[in-house]
Short mmCIF file of C-alpha atoms in Angstrom, two decimals:
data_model
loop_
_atom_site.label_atom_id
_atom_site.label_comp_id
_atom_site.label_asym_id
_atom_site.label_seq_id
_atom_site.Cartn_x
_atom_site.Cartn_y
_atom_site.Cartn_z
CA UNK Z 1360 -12.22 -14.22 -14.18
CA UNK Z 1361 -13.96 -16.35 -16.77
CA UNK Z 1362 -17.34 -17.15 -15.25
CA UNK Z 1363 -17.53 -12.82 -14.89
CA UNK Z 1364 -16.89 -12.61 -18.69
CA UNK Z 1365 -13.62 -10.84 -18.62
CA UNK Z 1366 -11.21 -11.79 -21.35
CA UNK Z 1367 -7.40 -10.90 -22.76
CA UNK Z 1368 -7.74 -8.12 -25.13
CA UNK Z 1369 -3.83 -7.74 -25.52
CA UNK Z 1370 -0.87 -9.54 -24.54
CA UNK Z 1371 3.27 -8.41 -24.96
CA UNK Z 1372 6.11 -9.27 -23.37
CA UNK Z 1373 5.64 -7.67 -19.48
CA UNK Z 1374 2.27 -6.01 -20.43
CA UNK Z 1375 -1.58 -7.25 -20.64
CA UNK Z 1376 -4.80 -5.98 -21.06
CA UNK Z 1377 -8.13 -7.74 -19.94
CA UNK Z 1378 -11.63 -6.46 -20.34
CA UNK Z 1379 -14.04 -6.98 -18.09
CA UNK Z 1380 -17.82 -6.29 -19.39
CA UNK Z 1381 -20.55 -4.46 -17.55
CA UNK Z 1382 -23.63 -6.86 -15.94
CA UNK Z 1383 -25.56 -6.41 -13.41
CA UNK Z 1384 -24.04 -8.56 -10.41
CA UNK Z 1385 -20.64 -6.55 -11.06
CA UNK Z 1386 -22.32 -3.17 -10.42
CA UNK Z 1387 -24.09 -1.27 -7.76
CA UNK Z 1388 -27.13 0.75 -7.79
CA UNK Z 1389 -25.74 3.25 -9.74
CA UNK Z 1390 -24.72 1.16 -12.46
CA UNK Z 1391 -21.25 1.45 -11.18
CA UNK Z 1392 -18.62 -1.52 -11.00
CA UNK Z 1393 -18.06 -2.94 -7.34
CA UNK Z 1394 -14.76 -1.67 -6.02
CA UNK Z 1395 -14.21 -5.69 -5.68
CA UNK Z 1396 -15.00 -6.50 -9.58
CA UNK Z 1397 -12.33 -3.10 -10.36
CA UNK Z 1398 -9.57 -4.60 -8.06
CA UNK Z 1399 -10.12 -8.04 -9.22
CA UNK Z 1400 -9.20 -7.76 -13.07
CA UNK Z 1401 -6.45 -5.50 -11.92
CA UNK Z 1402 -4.74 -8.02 -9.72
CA UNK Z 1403 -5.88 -10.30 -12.65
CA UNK Z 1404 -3.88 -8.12 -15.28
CA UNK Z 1405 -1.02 -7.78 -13.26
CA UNK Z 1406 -0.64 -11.64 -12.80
CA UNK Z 1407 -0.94 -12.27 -16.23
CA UNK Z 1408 1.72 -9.78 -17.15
CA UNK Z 1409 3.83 -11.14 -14.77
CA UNK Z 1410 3.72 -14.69 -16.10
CA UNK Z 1411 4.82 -13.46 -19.79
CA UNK Z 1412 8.07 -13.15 -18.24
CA UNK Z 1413 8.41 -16.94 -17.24
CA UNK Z 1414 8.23 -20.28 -18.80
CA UNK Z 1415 4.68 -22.49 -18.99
CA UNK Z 1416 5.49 -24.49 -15.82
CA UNK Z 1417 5.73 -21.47 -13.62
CA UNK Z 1418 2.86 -20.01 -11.96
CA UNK Z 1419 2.55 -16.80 -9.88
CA UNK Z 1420 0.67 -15.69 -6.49
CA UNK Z 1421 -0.07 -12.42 -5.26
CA UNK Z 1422 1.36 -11.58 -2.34
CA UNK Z 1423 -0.10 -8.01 -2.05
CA UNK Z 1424 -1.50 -5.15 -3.51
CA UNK Z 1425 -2.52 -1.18 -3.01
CA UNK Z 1426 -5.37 0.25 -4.90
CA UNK Z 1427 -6.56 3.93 -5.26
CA UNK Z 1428 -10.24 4.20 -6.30
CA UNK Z 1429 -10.01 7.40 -8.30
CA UNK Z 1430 -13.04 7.81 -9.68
CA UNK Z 1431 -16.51 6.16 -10.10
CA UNK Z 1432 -15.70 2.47 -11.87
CA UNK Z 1433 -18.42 3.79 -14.93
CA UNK Z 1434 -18.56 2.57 -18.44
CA UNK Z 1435 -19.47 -0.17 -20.54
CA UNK Z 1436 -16.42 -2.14 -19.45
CA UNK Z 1437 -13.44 -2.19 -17.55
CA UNK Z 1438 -9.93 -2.27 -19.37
CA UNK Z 1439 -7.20 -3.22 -16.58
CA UNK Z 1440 -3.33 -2.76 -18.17
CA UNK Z 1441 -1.37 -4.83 -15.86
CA UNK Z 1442 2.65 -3.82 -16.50
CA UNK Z 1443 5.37 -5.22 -14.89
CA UNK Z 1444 7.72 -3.14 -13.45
CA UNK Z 1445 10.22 -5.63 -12.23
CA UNK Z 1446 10.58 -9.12 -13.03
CA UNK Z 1447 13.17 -10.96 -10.70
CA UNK Z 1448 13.70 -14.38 -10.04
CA UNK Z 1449 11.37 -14.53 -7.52
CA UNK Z 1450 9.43 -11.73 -7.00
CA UNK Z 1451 7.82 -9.48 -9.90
CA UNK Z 1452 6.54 -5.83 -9.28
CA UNK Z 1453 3.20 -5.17 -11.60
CA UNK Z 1454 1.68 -1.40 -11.96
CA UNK Z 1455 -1.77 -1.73 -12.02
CA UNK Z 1456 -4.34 0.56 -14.13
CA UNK Z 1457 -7.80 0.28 -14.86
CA UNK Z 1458 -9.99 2.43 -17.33
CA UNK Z 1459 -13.78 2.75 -17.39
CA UNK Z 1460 -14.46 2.75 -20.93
CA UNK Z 1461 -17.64 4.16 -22.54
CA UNK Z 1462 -18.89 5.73 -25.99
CA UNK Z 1463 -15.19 5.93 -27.10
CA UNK Z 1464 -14.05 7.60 -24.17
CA UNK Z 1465 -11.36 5.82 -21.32
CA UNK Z 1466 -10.70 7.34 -17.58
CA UNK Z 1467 -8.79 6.21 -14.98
CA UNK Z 1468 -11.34 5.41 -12.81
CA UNK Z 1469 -8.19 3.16 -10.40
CA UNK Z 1470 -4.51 2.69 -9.91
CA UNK Z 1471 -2.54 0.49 -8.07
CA UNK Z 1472 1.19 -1.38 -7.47
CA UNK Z 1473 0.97 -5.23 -7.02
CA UNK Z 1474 4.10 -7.83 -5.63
CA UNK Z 1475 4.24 -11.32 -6.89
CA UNK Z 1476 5.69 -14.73 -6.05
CA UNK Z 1477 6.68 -17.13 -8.80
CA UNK Z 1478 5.97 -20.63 -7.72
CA UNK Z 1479 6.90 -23.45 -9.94
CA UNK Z 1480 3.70 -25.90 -10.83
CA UNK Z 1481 4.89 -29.34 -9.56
CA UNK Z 1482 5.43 -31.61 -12.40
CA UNK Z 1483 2.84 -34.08 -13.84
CA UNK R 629 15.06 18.33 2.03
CA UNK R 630 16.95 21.39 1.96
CA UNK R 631 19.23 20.40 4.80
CA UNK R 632 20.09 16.98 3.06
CA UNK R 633 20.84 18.65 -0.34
CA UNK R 634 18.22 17.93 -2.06
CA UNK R 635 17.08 20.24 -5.24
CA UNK R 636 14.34 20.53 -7.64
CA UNK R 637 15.44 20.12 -11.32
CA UNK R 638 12.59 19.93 -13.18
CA UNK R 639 8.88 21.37 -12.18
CA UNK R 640 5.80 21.54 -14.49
CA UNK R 641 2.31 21.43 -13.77
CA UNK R 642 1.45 17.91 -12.35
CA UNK R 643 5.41 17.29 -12.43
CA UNK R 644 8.25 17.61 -10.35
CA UNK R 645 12.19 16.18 -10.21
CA UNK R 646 14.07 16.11 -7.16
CA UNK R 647 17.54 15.30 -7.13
CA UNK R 648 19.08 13.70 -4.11
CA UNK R 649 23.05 14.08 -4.47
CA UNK R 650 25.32 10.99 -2.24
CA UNK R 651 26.35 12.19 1.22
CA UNK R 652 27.78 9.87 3.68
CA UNK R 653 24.61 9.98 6.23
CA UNK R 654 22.29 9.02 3.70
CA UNK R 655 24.21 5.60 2.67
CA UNK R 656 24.70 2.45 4.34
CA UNK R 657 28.20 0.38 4.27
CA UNK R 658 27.98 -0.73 0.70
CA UNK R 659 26.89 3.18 -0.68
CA UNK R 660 23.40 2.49 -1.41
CA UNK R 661 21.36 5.24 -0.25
CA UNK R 662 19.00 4.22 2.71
CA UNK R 663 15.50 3.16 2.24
CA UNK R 664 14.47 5.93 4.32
CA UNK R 665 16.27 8.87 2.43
CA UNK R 666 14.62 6.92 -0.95
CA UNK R 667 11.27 7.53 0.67
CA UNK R 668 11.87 10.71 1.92
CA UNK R 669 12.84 12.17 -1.42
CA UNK R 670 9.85 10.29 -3.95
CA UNK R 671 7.53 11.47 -0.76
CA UNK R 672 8.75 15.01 -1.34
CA UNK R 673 8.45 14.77 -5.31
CA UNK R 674 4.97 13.81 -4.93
CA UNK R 675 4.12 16.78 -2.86
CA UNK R 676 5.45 19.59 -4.70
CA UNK R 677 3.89 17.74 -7.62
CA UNK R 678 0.39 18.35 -5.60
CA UNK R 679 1.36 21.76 -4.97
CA UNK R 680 2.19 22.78 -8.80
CA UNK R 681 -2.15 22.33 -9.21
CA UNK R 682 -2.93 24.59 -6.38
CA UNK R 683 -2.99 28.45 -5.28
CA UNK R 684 0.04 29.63 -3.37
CA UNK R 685 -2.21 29.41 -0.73
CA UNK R 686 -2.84 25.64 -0.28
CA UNK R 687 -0.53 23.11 1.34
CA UNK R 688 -0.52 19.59 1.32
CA UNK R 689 -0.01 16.50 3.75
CA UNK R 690 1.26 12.97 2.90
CA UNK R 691 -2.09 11.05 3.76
CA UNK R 692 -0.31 7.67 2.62
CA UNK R 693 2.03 5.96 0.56
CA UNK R 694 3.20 2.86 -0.71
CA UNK R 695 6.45 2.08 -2.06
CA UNK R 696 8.41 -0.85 -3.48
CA UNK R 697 11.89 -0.91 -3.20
CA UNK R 698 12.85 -2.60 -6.45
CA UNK R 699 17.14 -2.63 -6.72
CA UNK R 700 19.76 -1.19 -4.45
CA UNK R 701 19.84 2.22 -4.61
CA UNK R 702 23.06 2.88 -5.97
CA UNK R 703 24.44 5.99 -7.55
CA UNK R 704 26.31 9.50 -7.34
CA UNK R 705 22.76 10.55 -7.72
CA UNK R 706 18.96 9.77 -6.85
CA UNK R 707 16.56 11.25 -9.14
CA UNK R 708 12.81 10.93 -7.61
CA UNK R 709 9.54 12.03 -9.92
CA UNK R 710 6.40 13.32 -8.83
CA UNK R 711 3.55 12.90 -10.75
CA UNK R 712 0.07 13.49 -10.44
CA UNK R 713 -2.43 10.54 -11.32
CA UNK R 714 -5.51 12.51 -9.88
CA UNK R 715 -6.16 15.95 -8.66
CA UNK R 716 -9.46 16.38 -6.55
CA UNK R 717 -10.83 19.14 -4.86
CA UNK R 718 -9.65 17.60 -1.65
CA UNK R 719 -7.60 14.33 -1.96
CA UNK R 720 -4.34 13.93 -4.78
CA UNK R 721 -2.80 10.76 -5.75
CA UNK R 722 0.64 10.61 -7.25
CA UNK R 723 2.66 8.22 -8.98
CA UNK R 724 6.07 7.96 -7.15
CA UNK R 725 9.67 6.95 -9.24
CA UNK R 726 13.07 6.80 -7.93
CA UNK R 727 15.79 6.72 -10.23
CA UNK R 728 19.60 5.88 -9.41
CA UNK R 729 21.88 7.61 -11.37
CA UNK R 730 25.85 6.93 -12.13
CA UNK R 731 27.89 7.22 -14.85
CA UNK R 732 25.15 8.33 -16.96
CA UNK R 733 22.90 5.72 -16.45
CA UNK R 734 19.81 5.67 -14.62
CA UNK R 735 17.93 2.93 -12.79
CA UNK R 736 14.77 2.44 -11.50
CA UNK R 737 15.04 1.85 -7.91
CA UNK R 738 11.85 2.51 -6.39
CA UNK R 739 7.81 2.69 -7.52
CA UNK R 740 5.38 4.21 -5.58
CA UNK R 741 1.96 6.11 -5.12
CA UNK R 742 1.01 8.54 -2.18
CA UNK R 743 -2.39 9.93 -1.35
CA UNK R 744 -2.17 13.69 -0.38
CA UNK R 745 -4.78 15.93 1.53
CA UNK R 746 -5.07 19.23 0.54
CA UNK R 747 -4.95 21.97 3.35
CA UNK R 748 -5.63 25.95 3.32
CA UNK R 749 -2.80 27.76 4.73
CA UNK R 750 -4.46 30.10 7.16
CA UNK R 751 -4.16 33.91 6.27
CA UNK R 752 -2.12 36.23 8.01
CA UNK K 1126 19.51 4.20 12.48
CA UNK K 1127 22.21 4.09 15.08
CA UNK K 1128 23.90 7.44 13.96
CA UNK K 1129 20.15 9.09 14.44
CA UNK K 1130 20.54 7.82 17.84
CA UNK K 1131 18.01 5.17 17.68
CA UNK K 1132 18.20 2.57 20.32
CA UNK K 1133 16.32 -1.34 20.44
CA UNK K 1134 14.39 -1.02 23.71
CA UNK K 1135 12.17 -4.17 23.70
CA UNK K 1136 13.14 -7.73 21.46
CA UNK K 1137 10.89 -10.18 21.66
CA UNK K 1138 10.35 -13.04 19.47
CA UNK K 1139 8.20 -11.46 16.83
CA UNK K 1140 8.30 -8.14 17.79
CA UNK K 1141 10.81 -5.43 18.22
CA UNK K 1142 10.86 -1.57 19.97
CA UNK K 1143 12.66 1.25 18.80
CA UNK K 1144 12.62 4.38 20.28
CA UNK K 1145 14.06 7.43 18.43
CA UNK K 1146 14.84 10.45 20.66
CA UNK K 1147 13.73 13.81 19.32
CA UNK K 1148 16.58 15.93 17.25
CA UNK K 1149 16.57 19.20 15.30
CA UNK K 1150 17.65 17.24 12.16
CA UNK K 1151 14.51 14.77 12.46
CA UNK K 1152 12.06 17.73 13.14
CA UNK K 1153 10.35 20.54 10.96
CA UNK K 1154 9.80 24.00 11.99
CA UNK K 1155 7.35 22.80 14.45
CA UNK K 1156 9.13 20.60 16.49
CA UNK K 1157 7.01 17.55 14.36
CA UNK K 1158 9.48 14.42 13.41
CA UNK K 1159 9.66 14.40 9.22
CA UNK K 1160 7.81 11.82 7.84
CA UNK K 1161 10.71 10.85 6.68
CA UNK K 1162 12.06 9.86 10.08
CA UNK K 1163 8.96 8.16 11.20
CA UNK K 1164 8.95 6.14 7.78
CA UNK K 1165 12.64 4.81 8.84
CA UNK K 1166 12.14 3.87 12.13
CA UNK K 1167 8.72 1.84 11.24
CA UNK K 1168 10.88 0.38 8.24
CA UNK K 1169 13.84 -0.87 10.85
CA UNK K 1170 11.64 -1.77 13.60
CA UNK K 1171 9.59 -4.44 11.54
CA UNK K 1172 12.52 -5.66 10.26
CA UNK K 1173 13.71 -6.21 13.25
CA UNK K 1174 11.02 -7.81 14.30
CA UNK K 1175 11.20 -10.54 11.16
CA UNK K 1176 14.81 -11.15 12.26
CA UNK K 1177 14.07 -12.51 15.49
CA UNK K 1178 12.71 -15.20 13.56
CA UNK K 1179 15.60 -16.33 11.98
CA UNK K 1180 19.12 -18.04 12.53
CA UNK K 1181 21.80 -15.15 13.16
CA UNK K 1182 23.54 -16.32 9.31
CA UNK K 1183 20.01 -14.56 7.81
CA UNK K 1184 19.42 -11.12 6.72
CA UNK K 1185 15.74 -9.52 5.46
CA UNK K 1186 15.67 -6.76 2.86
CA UNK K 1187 12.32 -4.60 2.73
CA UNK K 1188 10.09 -5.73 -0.68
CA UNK K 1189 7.96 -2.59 0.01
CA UNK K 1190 5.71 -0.84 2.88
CA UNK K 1191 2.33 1.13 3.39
CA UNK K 1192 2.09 3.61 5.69
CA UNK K 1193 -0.47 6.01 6.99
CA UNK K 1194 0.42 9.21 8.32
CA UNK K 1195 -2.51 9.49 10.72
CA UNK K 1196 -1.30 12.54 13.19
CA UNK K 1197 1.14 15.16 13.40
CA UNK K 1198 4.46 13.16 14.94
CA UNK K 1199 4.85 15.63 17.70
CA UNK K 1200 7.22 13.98 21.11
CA UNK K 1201 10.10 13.78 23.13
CA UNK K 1202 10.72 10.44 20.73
CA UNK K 1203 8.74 7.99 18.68
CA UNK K 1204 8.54 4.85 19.53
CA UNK K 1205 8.12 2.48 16.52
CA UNK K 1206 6.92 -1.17 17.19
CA UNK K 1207 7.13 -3.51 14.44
CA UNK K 1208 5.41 -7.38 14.34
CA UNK K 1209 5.66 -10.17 12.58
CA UNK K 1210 1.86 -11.18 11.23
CA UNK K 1211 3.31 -13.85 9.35
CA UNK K 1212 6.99 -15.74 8.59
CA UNK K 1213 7.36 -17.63 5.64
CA UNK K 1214 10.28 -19.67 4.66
CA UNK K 1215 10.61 -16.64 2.13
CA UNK K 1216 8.44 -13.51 2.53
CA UNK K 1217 7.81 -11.87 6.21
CA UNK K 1218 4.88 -9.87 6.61
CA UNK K 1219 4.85 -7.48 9.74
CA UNK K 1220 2.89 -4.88 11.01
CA UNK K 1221 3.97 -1.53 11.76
CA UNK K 1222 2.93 1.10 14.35
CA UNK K 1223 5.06 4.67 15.35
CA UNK K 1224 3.90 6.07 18.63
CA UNK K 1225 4.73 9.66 19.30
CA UNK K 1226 5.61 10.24 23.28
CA UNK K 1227 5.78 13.38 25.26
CA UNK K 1228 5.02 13.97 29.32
CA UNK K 1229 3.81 10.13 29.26
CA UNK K 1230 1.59 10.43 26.80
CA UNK K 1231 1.73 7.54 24.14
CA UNK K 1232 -0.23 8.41 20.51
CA UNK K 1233 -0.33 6.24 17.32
CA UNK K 1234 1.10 8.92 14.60
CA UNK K 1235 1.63 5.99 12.05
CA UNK K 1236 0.56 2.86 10.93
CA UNK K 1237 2.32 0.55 8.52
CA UNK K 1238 2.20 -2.87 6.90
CA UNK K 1239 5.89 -4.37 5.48
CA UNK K 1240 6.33 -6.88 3.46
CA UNK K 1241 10.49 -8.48 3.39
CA UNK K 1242 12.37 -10.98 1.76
CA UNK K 1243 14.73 -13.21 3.52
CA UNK K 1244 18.06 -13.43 2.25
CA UNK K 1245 21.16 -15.68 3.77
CA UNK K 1246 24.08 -13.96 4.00
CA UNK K 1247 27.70 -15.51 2.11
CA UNK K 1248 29.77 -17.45 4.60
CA UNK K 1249 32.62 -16.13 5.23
CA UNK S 466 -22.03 -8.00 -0.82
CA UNK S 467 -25.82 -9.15 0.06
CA UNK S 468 -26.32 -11.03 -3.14
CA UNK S 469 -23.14 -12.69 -2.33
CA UNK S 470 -24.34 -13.98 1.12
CA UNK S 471 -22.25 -11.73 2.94
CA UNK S 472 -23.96 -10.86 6.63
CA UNK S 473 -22.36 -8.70 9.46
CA UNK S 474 -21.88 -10.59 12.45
CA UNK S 475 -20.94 -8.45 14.94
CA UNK S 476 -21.68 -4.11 15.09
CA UNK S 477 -19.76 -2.66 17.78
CA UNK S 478 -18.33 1.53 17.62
CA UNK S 479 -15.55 1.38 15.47
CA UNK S 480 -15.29 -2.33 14.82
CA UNK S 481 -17.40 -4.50 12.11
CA UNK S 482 -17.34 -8.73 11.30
CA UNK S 483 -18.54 -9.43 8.35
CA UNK S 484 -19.18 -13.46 7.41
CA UNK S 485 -19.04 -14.30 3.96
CA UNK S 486 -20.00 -18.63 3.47
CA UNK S 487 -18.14 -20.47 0.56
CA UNK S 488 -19.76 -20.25 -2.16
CA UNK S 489 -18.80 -22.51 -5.76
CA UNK S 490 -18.41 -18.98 -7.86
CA UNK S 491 -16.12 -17.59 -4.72
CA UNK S 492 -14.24 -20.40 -5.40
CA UNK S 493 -11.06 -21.72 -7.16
CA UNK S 494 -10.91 -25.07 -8.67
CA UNK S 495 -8.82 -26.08 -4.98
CA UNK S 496 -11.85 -24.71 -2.63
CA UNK S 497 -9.89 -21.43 -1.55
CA UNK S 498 -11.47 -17.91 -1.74
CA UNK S 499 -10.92 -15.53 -4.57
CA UNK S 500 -8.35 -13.05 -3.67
CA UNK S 501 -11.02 -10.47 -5.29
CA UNK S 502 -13.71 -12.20 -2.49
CA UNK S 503 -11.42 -11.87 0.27
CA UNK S 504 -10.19 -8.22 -1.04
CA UNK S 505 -14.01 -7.17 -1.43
CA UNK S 506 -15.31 -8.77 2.19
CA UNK S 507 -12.16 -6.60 3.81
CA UNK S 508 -13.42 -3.55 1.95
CA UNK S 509 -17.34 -3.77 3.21
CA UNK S 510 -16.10 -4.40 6.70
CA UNK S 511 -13.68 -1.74 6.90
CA UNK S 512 -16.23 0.72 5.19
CA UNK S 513 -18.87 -0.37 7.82
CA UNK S 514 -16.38 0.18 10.53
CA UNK S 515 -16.43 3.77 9.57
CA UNK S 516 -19.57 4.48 9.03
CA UNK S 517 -20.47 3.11 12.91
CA UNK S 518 -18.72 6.57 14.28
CA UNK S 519 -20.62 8.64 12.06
CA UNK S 520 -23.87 9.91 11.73
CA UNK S 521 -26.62 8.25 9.67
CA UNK S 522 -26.41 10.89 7.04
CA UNK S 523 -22.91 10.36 6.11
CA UNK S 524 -21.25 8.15 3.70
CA UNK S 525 -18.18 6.63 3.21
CA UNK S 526 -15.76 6.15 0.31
CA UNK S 527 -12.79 4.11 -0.08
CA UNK S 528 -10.08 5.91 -1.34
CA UNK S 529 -7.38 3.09 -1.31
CA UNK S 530 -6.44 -0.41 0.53
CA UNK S 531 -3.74 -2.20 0.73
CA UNK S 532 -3.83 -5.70 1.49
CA UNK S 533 -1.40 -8.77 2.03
CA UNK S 534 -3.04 -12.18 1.20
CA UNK S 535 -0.87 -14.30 3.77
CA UNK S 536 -1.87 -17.50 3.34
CA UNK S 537 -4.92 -19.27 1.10
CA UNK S 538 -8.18 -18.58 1.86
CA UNK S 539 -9.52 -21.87 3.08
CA UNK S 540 -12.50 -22.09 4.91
CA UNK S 541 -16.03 -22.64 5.03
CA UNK S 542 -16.37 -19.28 5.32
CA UNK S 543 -14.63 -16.19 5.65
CA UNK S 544 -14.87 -13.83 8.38
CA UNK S 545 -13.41 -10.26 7.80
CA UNK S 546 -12.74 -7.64 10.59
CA UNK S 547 -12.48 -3.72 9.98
CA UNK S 548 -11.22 -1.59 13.04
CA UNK S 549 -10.88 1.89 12.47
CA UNK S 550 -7.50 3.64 13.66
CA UNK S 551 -8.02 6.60 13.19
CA UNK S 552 -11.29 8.29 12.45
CA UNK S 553 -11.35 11.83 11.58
CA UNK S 554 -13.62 14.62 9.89
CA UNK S 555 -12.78 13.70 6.28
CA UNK S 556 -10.69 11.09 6.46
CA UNK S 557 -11.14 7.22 8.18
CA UNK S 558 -8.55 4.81 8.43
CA UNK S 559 -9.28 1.35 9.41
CA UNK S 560 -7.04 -1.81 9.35
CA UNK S 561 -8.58 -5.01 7.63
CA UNK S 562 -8.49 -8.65 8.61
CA UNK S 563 -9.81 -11.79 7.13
CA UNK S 564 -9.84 -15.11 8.91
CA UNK S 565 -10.37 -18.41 6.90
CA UNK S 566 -13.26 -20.55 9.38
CA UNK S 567 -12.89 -24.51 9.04
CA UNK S 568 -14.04 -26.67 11.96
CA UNK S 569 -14.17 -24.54 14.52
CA UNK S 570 -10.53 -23.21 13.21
CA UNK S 571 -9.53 -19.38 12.54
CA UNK S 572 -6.56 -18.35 10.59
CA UNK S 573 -5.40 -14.89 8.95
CA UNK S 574 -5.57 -15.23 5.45
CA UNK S 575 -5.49 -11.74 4.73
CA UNK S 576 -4.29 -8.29 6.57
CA UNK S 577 -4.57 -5.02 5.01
CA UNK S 578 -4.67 -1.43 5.37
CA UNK S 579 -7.73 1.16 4.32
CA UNK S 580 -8.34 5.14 3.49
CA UNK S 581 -11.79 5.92 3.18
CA UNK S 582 -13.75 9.50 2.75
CA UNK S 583 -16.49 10.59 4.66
CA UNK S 584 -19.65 12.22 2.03
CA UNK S 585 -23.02 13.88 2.89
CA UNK S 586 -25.63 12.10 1.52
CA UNK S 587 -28.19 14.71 -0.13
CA UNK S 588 -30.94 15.46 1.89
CA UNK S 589 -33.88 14.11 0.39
#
């Protein structure tokens, strides 16, 4: 997510929140976000969140997600929350939200439910 | 869900609590309820939740869902919760929970979210 | 499934068959099968399907499923046909399709993706 | 997905291939595919799918996917299929696979599932 500008706004224990900026190859005509730029920082979120739960030298894939496109992805930027709702040995469970944020005001423009794999980063 | 028991306990606009009391066709050997009764009854939360935002004279069909099955289901009880993420002129998308409940405590078994299409009763 | 009188009626490595016979507890007012019901069988039939896979000491517990609702079940009985799209030494993805059948007609009511987790069962 | 080099390969009624070449910013440090690029080349072909089986005037929205990311998206490029299963007057649902393409190799990478909305363009 770095080369698109996004970045970790907050970060707790099973909860974090990235923001993803507005520019113009995220966006459509419209000056709407890409359904693919709103599902990416939400699968992004939700991995993150996931791997507060578990130590440095584990590492997480996504096995799959769901998505609802609620509304038009307008705004400034994107704030995905991801949340996990599970955390297991193995797998983790993540809800998924993203907000279009803009002049002070934040919609749910998507929502979605997310299962992970921990995999443990072979050591160096 | 009459037939299997099943009650509303708590309804409010956008809201609605089903409770889904143990029988013995609705568990397996070890008395967790089926997967299939746990969908059936966060299904039926999330429709009545539709229904609470509409005329008497709209109905609504299950268009989709998704659901993670996060623990056993065990308890004396499940407790599913409808709740409405998005209510559009034609399409609704709820958050589904499942709760298992025993002894006073209460679990979260189950996460999901269901897309809903509304349809007009016809008139008689 | 057994006590809704659901019966295996293909097994084939990979993919399974169930058939589930119509019954006034499956059915709503208009002779449709509950979604409920059709849920169920998809849920057993792919993981069925992922068992076939496996040595006989192995079990496979459903992570979560997606399933469109995509026409009124109406038939004698549904046939549900799960497949395996992928087996991993962990996770099993399968597909998932419910057929509704009547006079020899054959309809897709449902369609389904699964995602399970293996599990090995204690010796005994 | 032009300005990412996406191109459809094959138009046929009710089935669309869209090609998307490797690309450094689709790209993880180990050569494989985004999940967001795989996710987002699903989306467009399952979206043109739809729109194949309606008439020029109409539009199509996604409402929500699901998708399973079965193995890692290796290839020199990806090729996506959308087949629609069901289309009706509002609704479309198509399933969604991606293929990794490596020396004359194909391999799912990716399966998924897709809701999408028909809309009326405004008449101009």
């Amino acid at each position: 997510m770095n080369h698109l500008g996004a970045r970790m706004t907050r970060i707790a224990p099973g909860r974090v929140h990235i923001v993803l900026p507005s520019r113009p190859e995220l966006t459509q005509q419209h000056g709407y976000f890409h359904a693919g730029a709103t599902s990416a920082v939400a699968d992004s979120a939700g991995g993150y969140a996931a791997l507060t739960l578990f130590p440095a030298s584990s590492d997480v894939l996504t096995v799959e997600y769901k998505i609802n496109l609620l509304a038009p992805a307008v705004g400034d930027h994107l704030e995905a929350v991801g949340t996990v709702l599970k955390s297991g040995r193995t797998l983790t469970v993540c809800q998924l939200e993203v907000f279009g944020v803009q002049d002070g005001g934040r919609r749910l423009v998507a929502n979605g439910q997310q299962t992970l794999i921990r995999v443990d980063r072979p050591e160096e």
